[in-house]
XYZ file of C-alpha atoms in Angstrom:
395
model
C -98.959 -2.563 -23.415
C -96.067 -3.267 -25.959
C -92.650 -4.141 -24.671
C -89.747 -1.911 -25.260
C -88.466 -4.787 -27.752
C -91.591 -4.482 -29.688
C -91.307 -0.797 -29.689
C -87.896 -1.064 -30.753
C -88.935 -3.090 -33.875
C -91.809 -1.074 -34.531
C -90.268 2.463 -34.269
C -86.231 2.371 -34.418
C -84.911 1.972 -37.735
C -83.402 -1.248 -38.173
C -79.972 -2.169 -39.601
C -80.586 -6.272 -40.098
C -83.408 -8.364 -40.004
C -81.887 -10.143 -36.921
C -80.747 -7.514 -34.389
C -79.220 -8.995 -31.161
C -82.191 -7.692 -28.933
C -80.111 -7.709 -25.856
C -81.790 -4.997 -23.583
C -79.451 -3.612 -20.725
C -80.354 -1.628 -17.808
C -77.152 -0.338 -16.577
C -73.232 -0.396 -17.269
C -70.399 -0.317 -14.869
C -66.719 -1.301 -15.610
C -66.349 -4.228 -17.855
C -69.893 -5.297 -17.290
C -73.187 -4.669 -18.749
C -76.383 -5.832 -16.876
C -79.778 -6.884 -18.166
C -83.007 -6.049 -16.562
C -82.786 -9.278 -14.398
C -79.655 -8.117 -13.037
C -77.551 -10.617 -15.185
C -74.065 -9.321 -15.700
C -72.072 -9.722 -19.302
C -68.554 -9.063 -19.904
C -68.411 -6.576 -22.520
C -65.469 -8.130 -24.550
C -65.798 -5.317 -27.456
C -66.088 -2.198 -25.631
C -69.096 -0.916 -27.796
C -66.803 -1.619 -31.044
C -63.729 0.208 -29.638
C -65.333 3.005 -27.681
C -65.266 2.236 -23.770
C -61.590 2.107 -23.280
C -62.273 2.952 -19.698
C -65.154 0.653 -19.219
C -68.776 1.850 -18.607
C -69.786 4.798 -16.174
C -66.207 5.634 -15.080
C -66.827 8.201 -12.054
C -64.265 10.653 -13.118
C -65.864 11.018 -16.655
C -69.457 10.907 -15.385
C -68.535 13.932 -12.902
C -66.885 16.094 -15.850
C -70.297 15.390 -17.549
C -72.271 16.607 -14.556
C -69.918 19.389 -14.136
C -70.307 20.629 -17.580
C -74.018 20.174 -17.914
C -74.436 22.615 -15.046
C -72.401 25.024 -16.914
C -73.796 24.865 -20.442
C -74.531 22.518 -23.161
C -74.691 23.635 -27.084
C -73.967 27.369 -27.666
C -72.949 27.998 -31.343
C -71.893 25.935 -34.287
C -68.344 24.763 -34.249
C -65.541 27.279 -34.280
C -67.015 30.670 -33.536
C -66.901 30.732 -29.674
C -64.176 30.114 -27.440
C -65.806 27.324 -25.353
C -63.606 25.995 -22.693
C -63.973 22.080 -23.228
C -62.883 22.418 -26.498
C -59.921 24.653 -25.703
C -58.556 22.282 -22.863
C -59.107 19.178 -24.840
C -57.416 20.311 -28.084
C -54.512 21.905 -25.832
C -54.170 18.416 -24.129
C -54.115 16.738 -27.260
C -51.470 18.716 -28.941
C -49.472 18.507 -26.097
C -49.121 14.637 -26.502
C -48.850 14.609 -30.240
C -46.130 15.154 -32.517
C -45.099 18.719 -33.276
C -46.662 18.857 -36.698
C -50.251 17.966 -35.582
C -51.003 21.431 -33.975
C -54.585 21.923 -34.926
C -57.641 19.892 -33.923
C -61.006 20.071 -35.985
C -63.524 18.445 -33.542
C -66.434 16.366 -35.320
C -69.249 14.289 -34.037
C -67.961 10.890 -34.928
C -65.347 9.061 -36.964
C -67.013 9.307 -40.291
C -67.170 12.945 -40.125
C -63.633 13.121 -39.142
C -62.777 11.018 -42.731
C -65.243 13.393 -44.635
C -63.537 16.406 -43.357
C -59.915 14.833 -43.805
C -60.510 14.108 -47.516
C -61.867 17.306 -48.281
C -58.963 18.946 -46.616
C -56.442 16.925 -48.286
C -57.972 17.763 -51.750
C -58.262 21.342 -50.819
C -54.592 21.507 -49.445
C -53.119 19.960 -52.546
C -55.224 20.952 -55.103
C -55.445 17.119 -56.501
C -58.498 14.864 -56.785
C -56.906 11.386 -56.762
C -57.508 9.353 -53.384
C -55.364 6.092 -52.497
C -57.389 3.833 -50.519
C -57.146 -0.043 -49.495
C -58.604 -3.241 -49.979
C -60.725 -4.417 -46.860
C -60.441 -1.036 -45.489
C -63.188 0.359 -43.458
C -63.657 4.144 -42.498
C -67.572 4.841 -42.093
C -70.623 4.637 -43.840
C -71.296 8.210 -45.007
C -70.848 8.910 -48.770
C -67.236 9.702 -48.679
C -66.078 7.168 -46.029
C -67.955 4.657 -48.101
C -66.203 5.691 -51.162
C -62.817 4.893 -49.479
C -64.083 1.200 -48.291
C -62.417 -1.335 -49.624
C -65.276 -3.738 -49.929
C -67.575 -3.673 -52.770
C -70.283 -5.690 -51.301
C -71.021 -2.945 -48.797
C -71.086 -0.250 -51.242
C -72.382 -1.606 -54.573
C -76.026 -0.473 -53.711
C -74.940 3.255 -53.098
C -73.136 4.177 -56.498
C -72.103 6.597 -57.733
C -69.678 7.208 -54.880
C -66.781 9.751 -54.997
C -64.539 9.595 -58.213
C -60.917 9.252 -58.457
C -60.391 6.591 -55.624
C -57.892 3.776 -56.222
C -57.295 0.660 -54.074
C -54.019 -1.095 -53.458
C -53.275 -3.898 -51.396
C -52.515 -3.389 -47.703
C -48.846 -4.243 -46.475
C -47.732 -4.871 -50.007
C -44.561 -2.826 -50.908
C -45.021 -3.328 -54.861
C -48.384 -1.367 -54.740
C -46.782 1.748 -53.227
C -45.691 3.002 -56.898
C -49.275 3.838 -57.718
C -49.101 6.753 -55.280
C -48.023 9.506 -57.741
C -47.683 13.202 -58.079
C -51.781 13.278 -58.913
C -52.475 11.564 -55.412
C -53.862 14.310 -53.157
C -53.934 11.662 -50.076
C -53.543 8.134 -48.942
C -55.975 7.007 -46.280
C -55.132 4.014 -44.410
C -56.144 2.390 -41.144
C -52.720 2.157 -39.038
C -54.333 -1.159 -37.837
C -56.681 -2.691 -40.125
C -59.817 -3.171 -37.797
C -62.702 -4.721 -39.850
C -60.700 -6.813 -42.041
C -59.832 -8.730 -38.966
C -56.929 -6.799 -37.169
C -54.175 -6.724 -39.689
C -51.384 -5.185 -38.481
C -48.798 -4.090 -41.210
C -45.141 -4.521 -41.343
C -42.786 -1.721 -39.820
C -40.947 -1.458 -43.102
C -44.166 -1.298 -45.051
C -45.420 1.826 -43.059
C -41.933 3.539 -43.247
C -41.834 3.173 -47.087
C -45.387 4.541 -47.204
C -44.218 7.767 -45.428
C -41.572 7.884 -47.839
C -43.452 7.576 -50.614
C -46.212 10.134 -49.805
C -43.109 12.638 -48.845
C -41.606 12.071 -52.384
C -45.001 12.449 -54.149
C -46.432 15.196 -51.839
C -49.635 13.240 -51.241
C -50.756 13.452 -47.706
C -50.821 10.835 -45.410
C -54.140 10.162 -43.594
C -53.930 7.759 -40.644
C -57.232 6.579 -39.455
C -56.900 5.501 -35.820
C -60.724 5.698 -34.943
C -60.347 2.206 -33.371
C -56.784 2.071 -32.580
C -55.916 5.114 -30.787
C -55.916 5.940 -26.920
C -54.213 2.862 -25.821
C -55.741 0.105 -27.700
C -52.856 -1.148 -29.142
C -50.419 -0.798 -26.355
C -49.273 2.734 -27.549
C -51.203 5.971 -26.889
C -51.453 6.127 -30.618
C -50.768 3.088 -32.972
C -48.702 5.129 -35.461
C -45.976 5.209 -32.433
C -45.310 1.351 -33.255
C -43.902 2.355 -36.644
C -41.667 5.422 -36.142
C -43.747 7.701 -38.460
C -46.283 10.598 -38.101
C -49.128 11.378 -40.364
C -50.055 14.431 -42.081
C -53.694 14.009 -41.177
C -55.002 11.912 -38.036
C -58.231 10.628 -37.626
C -59.675 10.185 -33.990
C -63.211 9.216 -32.598
C -64.687 6.101 -30.644
C -62.657 6.057 -27.478
C -61.985 9.647 -28.076
C -65.226 10.827 -26.210
C -65.078 8.762 -23.262
C -68.370 7.144 -24.108
C -70.032 10.529 -25.500
C -70.156 11.123 -29.262
C -66.938 12.789 -30.740
C -64.175 12.537 -33.205
C -61.747 14.714 -34.831
C -59.266 15.342 -37.457
C -55.732 16.722 -36.577
C -53.232 18.570 -38.679
C -50.815 21.179 -39.264
C -51.618 24.850 -39.078
C -50.556 25.122 -42.493
C -52.807 22.329 -43.870
C -55.882 23.068 -41.730
C -55.661 26.852 -42.694
C -56.900 26.542 -46.205
C -60.420 25.647 -44.814
C -60.663 29.394 -43.732
C -60.810 30.999 -47.273
C -61.763 30.501 -50.832
C -64.535 29.814 -49.489
C -64.747 30.671 -46.066
C -66.313 28.278 -43.792
C -64.709 25.416 -46.016
C -65.763 22.856 -43.552
C -68.900 23.351 -40.814
C -70.610 21.262 -38.227
C -73.085 22.121 -36.078
C -72.608 19.919 -32.910
C -68.940 18.865 -33.410
C -67.042 19.389 -30.455
C -70.063 19.494 -28.236
C -68.889 21.015 -24.808
C -70.337 18.061 -22.771
C -68.521 15.354 -25.200
C -65.297 17.379 -24.868
C -65.407 17.437 -21.182
C -65.919 13.506 -20.896
C -63.122 13.126 -23.523
C -60.586 15.052 -21.837
C -61.545 13.268 -18.633
C -61.175 9.960 -20.062
C -57.668 11.106 -21.372
C -56.535 12.117 -18.235
C -57.458 8.955 -16.369
C -55.960 6.891 -19.264
C -52.746 8.754 -18.922
C -52.766 9.298 -15.194
C -53.527 5.546 -13.958
C -50.793 4.283 -16.605
C -53.494 1.782 -17.939
C -51.548 1.529 -21.398
C -48.817 -0.075 -19.667
C -50.808 -3.142 -18.617
C -51.906 -3.728 -22.405
C -49.322 -5.860 -23.531
C -49.511 -8.076 -20.446
C -53.303 -8.633 -21.168
C -52.938 -9.286 -24.834
C -50.104 -12.043 -23.943
C -52.987 -13.618 -21.379
C -55.448 -13.609 -23.890
C -53.108 -15.357 -26.475
C -51.984 -17.866 -23.653
C -55.309 -18.842 -22.754
C -57.220 -18.890 -26.100
C -55.419 -21.945 -27.557
C -57.723 -24.805 -29.224
C -57.483 -26.999 -32.287
C -60.748 -25.012 -33.574
C -58.874 -21.777 -33.257
C -56.856 -21.272 -36.405
C -54.907 -18.327 -34.856
C -55.247 -14.861 -32.816
C -53.614 -12.069 -34.444
C -53.629 -8.251 -33.457
C -51.979 -5.642 -31.370
C -52.590 -4.915 -27.888
C -56.136 -5.527 -26.936
C -57.123 -5.485 -30.519
C -57.263 -9.061 -31.247
C -58.873 -11.129 -33.976
C -59.312 -15.001 -32.999
C -59.794 -16.894 -36.295
C -62.018 -20.017 -36.957
C -62.591 -22.126 -39.877
C -65.913 -20.731 -41.288
C -68.463 -17.791 -40.299
C -71.019 -20.429 -39.382
C -68.596 -21.852 -36.592
C -67.816 -18.469 -35.519
C -71.544 -17.260 -35.205
C -72.477 -20.343 -33.419
C -69.661 -19.623 -30.776
C -70.472 -16.055 -30.472
C -74.221 -16.694 -29.688
C -73.028 -19.252 -27.260
C -70.683 -16.737 -25.506
C -73.561 -14.062 -25.298
C -76.043 -16.647 -23.909
C -73.173 -17.464 -21.215
C -72.570 -13.688 -20.383
C -69.824 -12.518 -22.780
C -70.282 -10.168 -25.462
C -68.381 -10.457 -28.492
C -68.980 -10.294 -32.348
C -67.213 -10.655 -35.610
C -65.851 -8.335 -38.474
C -67.417 -6.714 -41.388
C -64.929 -7.792 -43.872
C -63.536 -10.949 -41.889
C -66.673 -12.970 -40.614
C -64.827 -15.961 -39.660
C -62.907 -14.214 -36.983
C -63.888 -13.042 -33.331
C -63.462 -9.585 -32.153
C -61.672 -9.086 -28.666
C -61.437 -5.461 -27.732
C -62.321 -5.291 -24.077
C -61.969 -2.230 -22.165
C -58.448 -1.479 -20.955
C -59.352 -1.891 -17.391
C -60.436 -5.539 -17.712
C -58.438 -7.546 -14.939
C -56.493 -10.687 -15.375
C -59.256 -12.688 -13.545
C -61.840 -11.381 -15.771
C -59.706 -12.250 -19.043
C -59.581 -15.729 -17.789
C -63.151 -15.892 -16.876
C -63.959 -14.794 -20.695
C -61.753 -17.149 -22.123
C -63.132 -19.732 -20.138
C -66.697 -18.998 -21.547
C -65.008 -18.818 -25.073
C -63.284 -22.073 -24.758
C -66.384 -23.698 -23.648
C -68.512 -22.242 -26.579
C -65.668 -23.640 -28.963
C -66.221 -27.175 -27.396
C -69.904 -26.966 -27.441
C -70.151 -25.846 -30.815
C -67.321 -28.086 -32.621
């Protein structure tokens, strides 16, 4: 009989020639357990997904309750489905007043696609401004606004009319003009190695969009739901987007995304043509139930108030001559090393010793630190001990 690994390699589409091939039996809290019962600290939360950790009982119960009622009923937008209505209502209650209308999708990439269509349809313009080293997903439109040619050159032609400017550079804001439909930007750049913009820059960007009539799309697919120490990362900068993109932690471990705008902006999807954007499984009732439950836990247990202290503890502990620096916001951190080769050796050593981490697509010499927000100080100390031992062993 073939093993699961052999079947995985034979039958599942591969994304690299060197998958990790880790095989986990169960997951709980900050830990994942292999078939031998060995625990691994999940220091990347499935890339920003498991903000409450794995298998949170409140989320699991919400999923089970919804399963007993119904699963898929109809394509999004036609039926009044309680989980969608309740989750949208909760989101609107905690967002600024101009973010009034939630369009649920299956993923972050699909939220990007919907937002780009919405901005072009609302403004009647075609030009899109994106950023060097940005990451917004792998579908055709999302790839078009990715700021790394290496990852997109094999798939051209992509969307026309996309211009790239430098992140956090005031001088480039002049390229936003009255032909610009939208500016799409990660509030905190993720795959660039956690790049945090200046307050003055973000406020100037908001002002420039207002002056030119361009819509500001903030991609918080990685950064929202407490990851940076605020419920939404834009709260750090005193600005509000015209369109907000959410996914990853939004579903509490289930696949879910959304783009959110005002009623005025979102209304253009209803006519000329009707059904201007369609999704079959977007806002799946089980996913919305899980997401709402996760958001309720996040707020009711005040988990976000602990994020800054945990950020400080990581920065205090991860000190070593081989560590060039740690940057980021909250529990969205990048630990920088001299090279990818050294970083990869350290990451591999960490995995062998029970700590899961990885690098960034556009910044391969930096290690990702993005654990579940529930991680305890003792678990942080344990993980940092493994990382520092790996640094010593590999350097």
